[in-house]
Amino acid sequence: MKISEAKHSFTARILVAFIILLSSCSGVGTNSNSTTSNDSCSEVRGAIDIGSGSTKLLVARVDVCKQVITNLIYEAQRSVDFKEDLQRSKDNTFSTEITKKAISVLNELNYLATKQGASKLSAVATSAFRTASNAKETLDEILKNIDFKVMIISQKQEALFAYHSALNIAKTQNLIGDKPVAVWDIGGGSMQIIKSYKDTKTQPVIYLGKMASVSFKNSYLEMRNGDKKTGPNPLQKDGAIEAMNLARNYANKDAKELLGDLTDYTVLGVGGVHYYSVRKQTGINNEYDQQVLLQTLLKRAKLNDKEIGGDFAKTDVTNLALVLGFMQSLKVEKVHPIKVNMTHGLLLATSLWK
C-alpha cells in the first residue's frame, strides 16, 4: 500500500560540521561535482532510509557547493517489517521472505527515484541491521540485487542526522523561539532524544533508547499474554492504561536520569511515529499535548486492526501509549511534529555521495 507520496518545496541547511563528522566515519570521498558554476553545483539525489518498520525515499535537488537542499521533489514510504521479522525469529536472524521483500521494495524505490530525475541514489540501514545476527549476509544478498550502495549506521549517527535536519527545518517554520530544543525521533526499533542547551558551549545530551514502535508493541504483548505473535488490538480501556503505564515506567528507569524534565523545552517530534502515526490519529497538525493523546488513546483503544486500517495498524494505537508514557515521565507539555526524517540529512552527507 502506498502512503505519503507528495511533492514539496522548501530550503533547508544542514550544519557543515556534522557532515564532515559523518564523512570521517566512511572511506568514501566527497562529491567530485562540487564546482563553482550553478549548473555543476546542482544535483538531483535520492536518499533511502531503511528503517526497522518502514523504508523511506526522498528525492531532492541539492546545491552540492553550498550544501543546501534547494527543492524537495518526491517522497515515498513502504512497509518492510525488519524488526517484526527479527522478533519472530528464534535465532535473531532475518528471514528469506523479508530479504526478498526488501529487494523488491528497494528496486521499486530506485525506479521511482530515477523516474523523478535522480542521478544518484544512496541508502542507510538502521536498528534492525545493527542487531540481526545475519545482518552482513542479508545486506550482501540485497546488494547483489540492487545497483546502489547501502551503509549500516550507528544509533548515534542516526540521532544526529535527525537532530540537525529537524533544527534547520524547524527554523524555516519559526518553531524555535527562546526555549531550548529537544528533538525526539521514534522509529520501529530505536528511539533517540537529543536535548540541547541555550548555552551553545554545553554539549547536547543524547539518549539512545531501544524501546520504539515495534519493540514497545511486542513488550506490551509479552506483558499481557506472553505471546508477541498476536496483535494487540483492540486494547480496550484497561489495556490502553496498562500500555501507557508500561511506557512511563520504562522511561522512568531508562531515560529520566539522563534527560531530566523537558518542561521548559520546545520538543520537536520527528520520524514516522510522531508525524504519521500520532499526528494523524489525533487529527492535530501543529502540536499535541498529554490530554489530547490520552483522549485519542482511549477512543482508539476500542478499534480492531481492520477498523484502524493501513499497513501499521498493529502499532498505531500502542504508539499513542508509548509517546504518552514518555511525555508523562519526562514532563513534556507539548510535542510539535514536523515532517522530517533521516533522509533529509542523508542528502547532504558527503560520505554517501561520490
GROMACS .gro file of C-alpha atoms in nm:
model
  354
    1MET     CA    1   0.000   0.000   0.000
    2LYS     CA    2   0.140   0.337  -0.096
    3ILE     CA    3   0.136   0.608   0.167
    4SER     CA    4   0.257   0.965   0.187
    5GLU     CA    5   0.373   1.037  -0.163
    6ALA     CA    6   0.378   1.405  -0.239
    7LYS     CA    7   0.573   1.695  -0.382
    8HIS     CA    8   0.704   1.973  -0.163
    9SER     CA    9   0.933   2.275  -0.182
   10PHE     CA   10   1.146   2.437   0.085
   11THR     CA   11   1.507   2.522   0.167
   12ALA     CA   12   1.699   2.360   0.449
   13ARG     CA   13   2.064   2.384   0.552
   14ILE     CA   14   2.250   2.107   0.742
   15LEU     CA   15   2.547   2.202   0.957
   16VAL     CA   16   2.873   2.154   0.769
   17ALA     CA   17   3.047   2.035   1.084
   18PHE     CA   18   2.813   1.740   1.115
   19ILE     CA   19   2.854   1.647   0.751
   20ILE     CA   20   3.231   1.645   0.793
   21LEU     CA   21   3.190   1.437   1.110
   22LEU     CA   22   2.991   1.173   0.924
   23SER     CA   23   3.238   1.174   0.635
   24SER     CA   24   3.511   1.068   0.878
   25CYS     CA   25   3.309   0.756   0.956
   26SER     CA   26   3.344   0.629   0.599
   27GLY     CA   27   3.619   0.585   0.345
   28VAL     CA   28   3.401   0.725   0.067
   29GLY     CA   29   3.519   1.059  -0.067
   30THR     CA   30   3.326   1.383  -0.107
   31ASN     CA   31   3.132   1.482  -0.415
   32SER     CA   32   3.356   1.535  -0.716
   33ASN     CA   33   3.095   1.753  -0.888
   34SER     CA   34   3.128   2.039  -0.638
   35THR     CA   35   3.242   2.328  -0.854
   36THR     CA   36   3.165   2.695  -0.864
   37SER     CA   37   2.920   2.709  -1.155
   38ASN     CA   38   2.550   2.691  -1.070
   39ASP     CA   39   2.477   2.411  -1.317
   40SER     CA   40   2.756   2.187  -1.199
   41CYS     CA   41   2.667   2.252  -0.833
   42SER     CA   42   2.306   2.136  -0.881
   43GLU     CA   43   2.233   1.765  -0.849
   44VAL     CA   44   1.917   1.559  -0.806
   45ARG     CA   45   1.970   1.291  -0.543
   46GLY     CA   46   1.762   1.013  -0.394
   47ALA     CA   47   1.815   0.909  -0.030
   48ILE     CA   48   1.666   0.596   0.125
   49ASP     CA   49   1.625   0.525   0.497
   50ILE     CA   50   1.591   0.150   0.556
   51GLY     CA   51   1.422   0.164   0.892
   52SER     CA   52   1.311  -0.118   1.120
   53GLY     CA   53   0.945  -0.090   1.024
   54SER     CA   54   0.935   0.115   0.706
   55THR     CA   55   1.163   0.215   0.421
   56LYS     CA   56   1.151   0.578   0.308
   57LEU     CA   57   1.265   0.756  -0.008
   58LEU     CA   58   1.327   1.128  -0.057
   59VAL     CA   59   1.428   1.280  -0.391
   60ALA     CA   60   1.554   1.639  -0.389
   61ARG     CA   61   1.765   1.887  -0.579
   62VAL     CA   62   2.083   1.968  -0.388
   63ASP     CA   63   2.333   2.250  -0.425
   64VAL     CA   64   2.646   2.048  -0.355
   65CYS     CA   65   2.866   2.358  -0.343
   66LYS     CA   66   2.666   2.528  -0.067
   67GLN     CA   67   2.547   2.200   0.091
   68VAL     CA   68   2.184   2.309   0.072
   69ILE     CA   69   1.865   2.128  -0.028
   70THR     CA   70   1.706   2.365  -0.278
   71ASN     CA   71   1.391   2.172  -0.369
   72LEU     CA   72   1.212   1.863  -0.242
   73ILE     CA   73   1.078   1.675  -0.543
   74TYR     CA   74   0.925   1.346  -0.434
   75GLU     CA   75   0.889   1.110  -0.140
   76ALA     CA   76   0.753   0.762  -0.079
   77GLN     CA   77   0.730   0.513   0.206
   78ARG     CA   78   0.683   0.135   0.211
   79SER     CA   79   0.620  -0.105   0.496
   80VAL     CA   80   0.906  -0.355   0.538
   81ASP     CA   81   0.891  -0.501   0.890
   82PHE     CA   82   1.253  -0.592   0.958
   83LYS     CA   83   1.215  -0.556   1.336
   84GLU     CA   84   0.897  -0.761   1.347
   85ASP     CA   85   1.064  -1.028   1.135
   86LEU     CA   86   1.361  -1.038   1.373
   87GLN     CA   87   1.147  -1.066   1.681
   88ARG     CA   88   0.953  -1.357   1.531
   89SER     CA   89   1.281  -1.536   1.469
   90LYS     CA   90   1.414  -1.787   1.722
   91ASP     CA   91   1.779  -1.703   1.647
   92ASN     CA   92   1.762  -1.326   1.581
   93THR     CA   93   1.802  -1.364   1.204
   94PHE     CA   94   1.628  -1.208   0.906
   95SER     CA   95   1.410  -1.449   0.709
   96THR     CA   96   1.442  -1.521   0.338
   97GLU     CA   97   1.096  -1.370   0.292
   98ILE     CA   98   1.183  -1.031   0.441
   99THR     CA   99   1.504  -1.021   0.237
  100LYS     CA  100   1.310  -1.081  -0.085
  101LYS     CA  101   1.056  -0.815   0.010
  102ALA     CA  102   1.336  -0.566   0.085
  103ILE     CA  103   1.497  -0.628  -0.253
  104SER     CA  104   1.163  -0.577  -0.429
  105VAL     CA  105   1.089  -0.254  -0.239
  106LEU     CA  106   1.438  -0.111  -0.289
  107ASN     CA  107   1.425  -0.178  -0.662
  108GLU     CA  108   1.083  -0.014  -0.677
  109LEU     CA  109   1.213   0.294  -0.493
  110ASN     CA  110   1.516   0.303  -0.721
  111TYR     CA  111   1.282   0.308  -1.021
  112LEU     CA  112   1.068   0.582  -0.868
  113ALA     CA  113   1.373   0.794  -0.782
  114THR     CA  114   1.513   0.759  -1.134
  115LYS     CA  115   1.174   0.847  -1.281
  116GLN     CA  116   1.181   1.169  -1.075
  117GLY     CA  117   1.521   1.262  -1.219
  118ALA     CA  118   1.759   1.136  -0.950
  119SER     CA  119   2.106   1.083  -1.095
  120LYS     CA  120   2.242   0.927  -0.773
  121LEU     CA  121   2.090   0.709  -0.504
  122SER     CA  122   2.224   0.606  -0.163
  123ALA     CA  123   2.075   0.432   0.139
  124VAL     CA  124   2.141   0.366   0.505
  125ALA     CA  125   2.013   0.086   0.730
  126THR     CA  126   1.944   0.134   1.099
  127SER     CA  127   1.839  -0.050   1.415
  128ALA     CA  128   1.734  -0.391   1.281
  129PHE     CA  129   2.054  -0.423   1.080
  130ARG     CA  130   2.262  -0.324   1.381
  131THR     CA  131   2.122  -0.611   1.586
  132ALA     CA  132   2.046  -0.901   1.347
  133SER     CA  133   2.281  -1.198   1.368
  134ASN     CA  134   2.283  -1.234   0.990
  135ALA     CA  135   2.287  -0.863   0.904
  136LYS     CA  136   2.604  -0.887   0.694
  137GLU     CA  137   2.480  -1.187   0.495
  138THR     CA  138   2.141  -1.024   0.440
  139LEU     CA  139   2.295  -0.696   0.329
  140ASP     CA  140   2.531  -0.881   0.093
  141GLU     CA  141   2.232  -1.056  -0.065
  142ILE     CA  142   2.045  -0.728  -0.101
  143LEU     CA  143   2.345  -0.555  -0.258
  144LYS     CA  144   2.374  -0.832  -0.518
  145ASN     CA  145   2.025  -0.747  -0.637
  146ILE     CA  146   2.026  -0.365  -0.638
  147ASP     CA  147   2.254  -0.113  -0.805
  148PHE     CA  148   2.319   0.140  -0.530
  149LYS     CA  149   2.512   0.127  -0.206
  150VAL     CA  150   2.378   0.079   0.147
  151MET     CA  151   2.563   0.170   0.467
  152ILE     CA  152   2.470   0.049   0.817
  153ILE     CA  153   2.497   0.346   1.052
  154SER     CA  154   2.526   0.366   1.430
  155GLN     CA  155   2.241   0.480   1.652
  156LYS     CA  156   2.432   0.797   1.738
  157GLN     CA  157   2.472   0.881   1.369
  158GLU     CA  158   2.101   0.814   1.325
  159ALA     CA  159   2.022   1.053   1.609
  160LEU     CA  160   2.245   1.328   1.473
  161PHE     CA  161   2.102   1.302   1.122
  162ALA     CA  162   1.751   1.360   1.257
  163TYR     CA  163   1.863   1.628   1.505
  164HIS     CA  164   2.035   1.859   1.258
  165SER     CA  165   1.768   1.806   0.994
  166ALA     CA  166   1.495   1.891   1.245
  167LEU     CA  167   1.666   2.204   1.377
  168ASN     CA  168   1.714   2.352   1.034
  169ILE     CA  169   1.365   2.276   0.912
  170ALA     CA  170   1.210   2.398   1.239
  171LYS     CA  171   1.385   2.731   1.189
  172THR     CA  172   1.220   2.773   0.849
  173GLN     CA  173   0.882   2.707   1.016
  174ASN     CA  174   0.950   2.952   1.302
  175LEU     CA  175   0.910   2.679   1.565
  176ILE     CA  176   1.224   2.773   1.757
  177GLY     CA  177   1.192   3.063   1.999
  178ASP     CA  178   1.351   3.143   2.334
  179LYS     CA  179   1.320   2.794   2.478
  180PRO     CA  180   1.592   2.528   2.438
  181VAL     CA  181   1.508   2.249   2.193
  182ALA     CA  182   1.483   1.872   2.223
  183VAL     CA  183   1.448   1.652   1.914
  184TRP     CA  184   1.259   1.326   1.969
  185ASP     CA  185   1.286   1.060   1.700
  186ILE     CA  186   1.097   0.730   1.720
  187GLY     CA  187   1.136   0.455   1.464
  188GLY     CA  188   1.038   0.091   1.450
  189GLY     CA  189   1.333  -0.040   1.651
  190SER     CA  190   1.502   0.251   1.826
  191MET     CA  191   1.432   0.586   1.989
  192GLN     CA  192   1.661   0.888   2.002
  193ILE     CA  193   1.618   1.209   2.201
  194ILE     CA  194   1.873   1.489   2.181
  195LYS     CA  195   1.842   1.762   2.444
  196SER     CA  196   2.023   2.084   2.360
  197TYR     CA  197   2.103   2.388   2.573
  198LYS     CA  198   2.073   2.761   2.509
  199ASP     CA  199   2.436   2.782   2.617
  200THR     CA  200   2.599   2.663   2.294
  201LYS     CA  201   2.919   2.573   2.481
  202THR     CA  202   2.734   2.294   2.660
  203GLN     CA  203   2.724   1.973   2.459
  204PRO     CA  204   2.378   1.827   2.385
  205VAL     CA  205   2.266   1.523   2.582
  206ILE     CA  206   2.196   1.222   2.360
  207TYR     CA  207   1.957   0.947   2.469
  208LEU     CA  208   1.983   0.627   2.263
  209GLY     CA  209   1.690   0.403   2.352
  210LYS     CA  210   1.581   0.057   2.242
  211MET     CA  211   1.209   0.095   2.308
  212ALA     CA  212   1.035   0.205   1.988
  213SER     CA  213   0.722   0.134   1.785
  214VAL     CA  214   0.758  -0.239   1.715
  215SER     CA  215   0.961  -0.329   2.024
  216PHE     CA  216   0.713  -0.150   2.252
  217LYS     CA  217   0.415  -0.323   2.093
  218ASN     CA  218   0.584  -0.659   2.145
  219SER     CA  219   0.685  -0.573   2.504
  220TYR     CA  220   0.323  -0.491   2.579
  221LEU     CA  221   0.204  -0.818   2.425
  222GLU     CA  222   0.454  -1.019   2.629
  223MET     CA  223   0.340  -0.844   2.945
  224ARG     CA  224  -0.026  -0.901   2.862
  225ASN     CA  225  -0.029  -1.262   2.748
  226GLY     CA  226   0.326  -1.380   2.690
  227ASP     CA  227   0.271  -1.402   2.315
  228LYS     CA  228   0.412  -1.131   2.086
  229LYS     CA  229   0.292  -1.304   1.769
  230THR     CA  230  -0.068  -1.192   1.812
  231GLY     CA  231  -0.180  -0.835   1.759
  232PRO     CA  232  -0.271  -0.605   2.049
  233ASN     CA  233  -0.594  -0.462   1.908
  234PRO     CA  234  -0.841  -0.382   2.037
  235LEU     CA  235  -0.658  -0.274   2.351
  236GLN     CA  236  -0.974  -0.168   2.533
  237LYS     CA  237  -0.955   0.084   2.816
  238ASP     CA  238  -0.768  -0.136   3.064
  239GLY     CA  239  -0.513  -0.240   2.803
  240ALA     CA  240  -0.458   0.121   2.698
  241ILE     CA  241  -0.387   0.225   3.057
  242GLU     CA  242  -0.155  -0.074   3.105
  243ALA     CA  243   0.038   0.017   2.789
  244MET     CA  244   0.067   0.382   2.895
  245ASN     CA  245   0.196   0.278   3.239
  246LEU     CA  246   0.443   0.037   3.079
  247ALA     CA  247   0.588   0.318   2.869
  248ARG     CA  248   0.604   0.561   3.161
  249ASN     CA  249   0.774   0.310   3.390
  250TYR     CA  250   1.026   0.222   3.121
  251ALA     CA  251   1.105   0.590   3.060
  252ASN     CA  252   1.147   0.648   3.434
  253LYS     CA  253   1.408   0.372   3.450
  254ASP     CA  254   1.582   0.420   3.117
  255ALA     CA  255   1.564   0.788   3.016
  256LYS     CA  256   1.468   1.005   3.312
  257GLU     CA  257   1.806   1.018   3.486
  258LEU     CA  258   1.987   1.123   3.166
  259LEU     CA  259   1.732   1.367   3.026
  260GLY     CA  260   1.563   1.505   3.337
  261ASP     CA  261   1.248   1.713   3.287
  262LEU     CA  262   1.171   1.869   2.948
  263THR     CA  263   0.901   2.101   3.083
  264ASP     CA  264   1.062   2.420   2.953
  265TYR     CA  265   1.170   2.274   2.617
  266THR     CA  266   1.034   2.304   2.267
  267VAL     CA  267   1.009   1.935   2.177
  268LEU     CA  268   1.020   1.852   1.806
  269GLY     CA  269   0.878   1.512   1.714
  270VAL     CA  270   1.037   1.363   1.403
  271GLY     CA  271   1.009   1.032   1.223
  272GLY     CA  272   0.710   0.824   1.125
  273VAL     CA  273   0.568   0.760   1.472
  274HIS     CA  274   0.528   1.129   1.554
  275TYR     CA  275   0.441   1.272   1.214
  276TYR     CA  276   0.236   0.997   1.052
  277SER     CA  277   0.103   0.776   1.330
  278VAL     CA  278   0.037   1.003   1.629
  279ARG     CA  279  -0.034   1.326   1.439
  280LYS     CA  280  -0.285   1.161   1.207
  281GLN     CA  281  -0.461   0.975   1.488
  282THR     CA  282  -0.503   1.291   1.696
  283GLY     CA  283  -0.609   1.492   1.391
  284ILE     CA  284  -0.394   1.783   1.514
  285ASN     CA  285  -0.125   1.907   1.278
  286ASN     CA  286   0.068   2.164   1.479
  287GLU     CA  287   0.116   2.016   1.826
  288TYR     CA  288  -0.034   1.766   2.068
  289ASP     CA  289  -0.033   1.754   2.448
  290GLN     CA  290  -0.089   1.481   2.705
  291GLN     CA  291  -0.463   1.542   2.733
  292VAL     CA  292  -0.515   1.507   2.359
  293LEU     CA  293  -0.309   1.189   2.350
  294LEU     CA  294  -0.498   1.032   2.640
  295GLN     CA  295  -0.835   1.110   2.483
  296THR     CA  296  -0.721   0.972   2.148
  297LEU     CA  297  -0.570   0.660   2.307
  298LEU     CA  298  -0.889   0.572   2.497
  299LYS     CA  299  -1.105   0.633   2.189
  300ARG     CA  300  -0.891   0.428   1.950
  301ALA     CA  301  -0.836   0.151   2.205
  302LYS     CA  302  -1.184   0.028   2.107
  303LEU     CA  303  -1.078  -0.041   1.746
  304ASN     CA  304  -0.953  -0.362   1.587
  305ASP     CA  305  -0.691  -0.380   1.311
  306LYS     CA  306  -0.944  -0.359   1.030
  307GLU     CA  307  -1.112  -0.054   1.182
  308ILE     CA  308  -0.774   0.116   1.234
  309GLY     CA  309  -0.666   0.034   0.878
  310GLY     CA  310  -0.334   0.081   0.698
  311ASP     CA  311  -0.003  -0.103   0.694
  312PHE     CA  312   0.080  -0.002   1.052
  313ALA     CA  313  -0.248  -0.090   1.226
  314LYS     CA  314  -0.078  -0.326   1.471
  315THR     CA  315   0.140  -0.048   1.615
  316ASP     CA  316  -0.069   0.267   1.569
  317VAL     CA  317  -0.259   0.257   1.899
  318THR     CA  318   0.034   0.134   2.108
  319ASN     CA  319   0.234   0.421   1.955
  320LEU     CA  320  -0.006   0.658   2.131
  321ALA     CA  321   0.059   0.484   2.463
  322LEU     CA  322   0.435   0.485   2.406
  323VAL     CA  323   0.452   0.858   2.334
  324LEU     CA  324   0.212   0.948   2.616
  325GLY     CA  325   0.404   0.743   2.873
  326PHE     CA  326   0.733   0.907   2.782
  327MET     CA  327   0.572   1.252   2.788
  328GLN     CA  328   0.445   1.185   3.139
  329SER     CA  329   0.783   1.065   3.261
  330LEU     CA  330   0.986   1.348   3.108
  331LYS     CA  331   0.719   1.610   3.178
  332VAL     CA  332   0.685   1.705   2.813
  333GLU     CA  333   0.398   1.951   2.783
  334LYS     CA  334   0.364   1.951   2.403
  335VAL     CA  335   0.520   1.786   2.101
  336HIS     CA  336   0.550   1.968   1.769
  337PRO     CA  337   0.552   1.700   1.495
  338ILE     CA  338   0.747   1.806   1.187
  339LYS     CA  339   0.782   1.632   0.855
  340VAL     CA  340   1.146   1.541   0.864
  341ASN     CA  341   1.334   1.216   0.884
  342MET     CA  342   1.685   1.091   0.829
  343THR     CA  343   1.660   1.117   0.451
  344HIS     CA  344   1.685   1.496   0.473
  345GLY     CA  345   2.023   1.465   0.642
  346LEU     CA  346   2.136   1.182   0.414
  347LEU     CA  347   2.101   1.403   0.107
  348LEU     CA  348   2.386   1.621   0.233
  349ALA     CA  349   2.610   1.359   0.394
  350THR     CA  350   2.927   1.361   0.185
  351SER     CA  351   3.016   1.008   0.295
  352LEU     CA  352   2.728   0.875   0.085
  353TRP     CA  353   2.796   1.057  -0.243
  354LYS     CA  354   3.088   1.035  -0.483
   0.00000   0.00000   0.00000
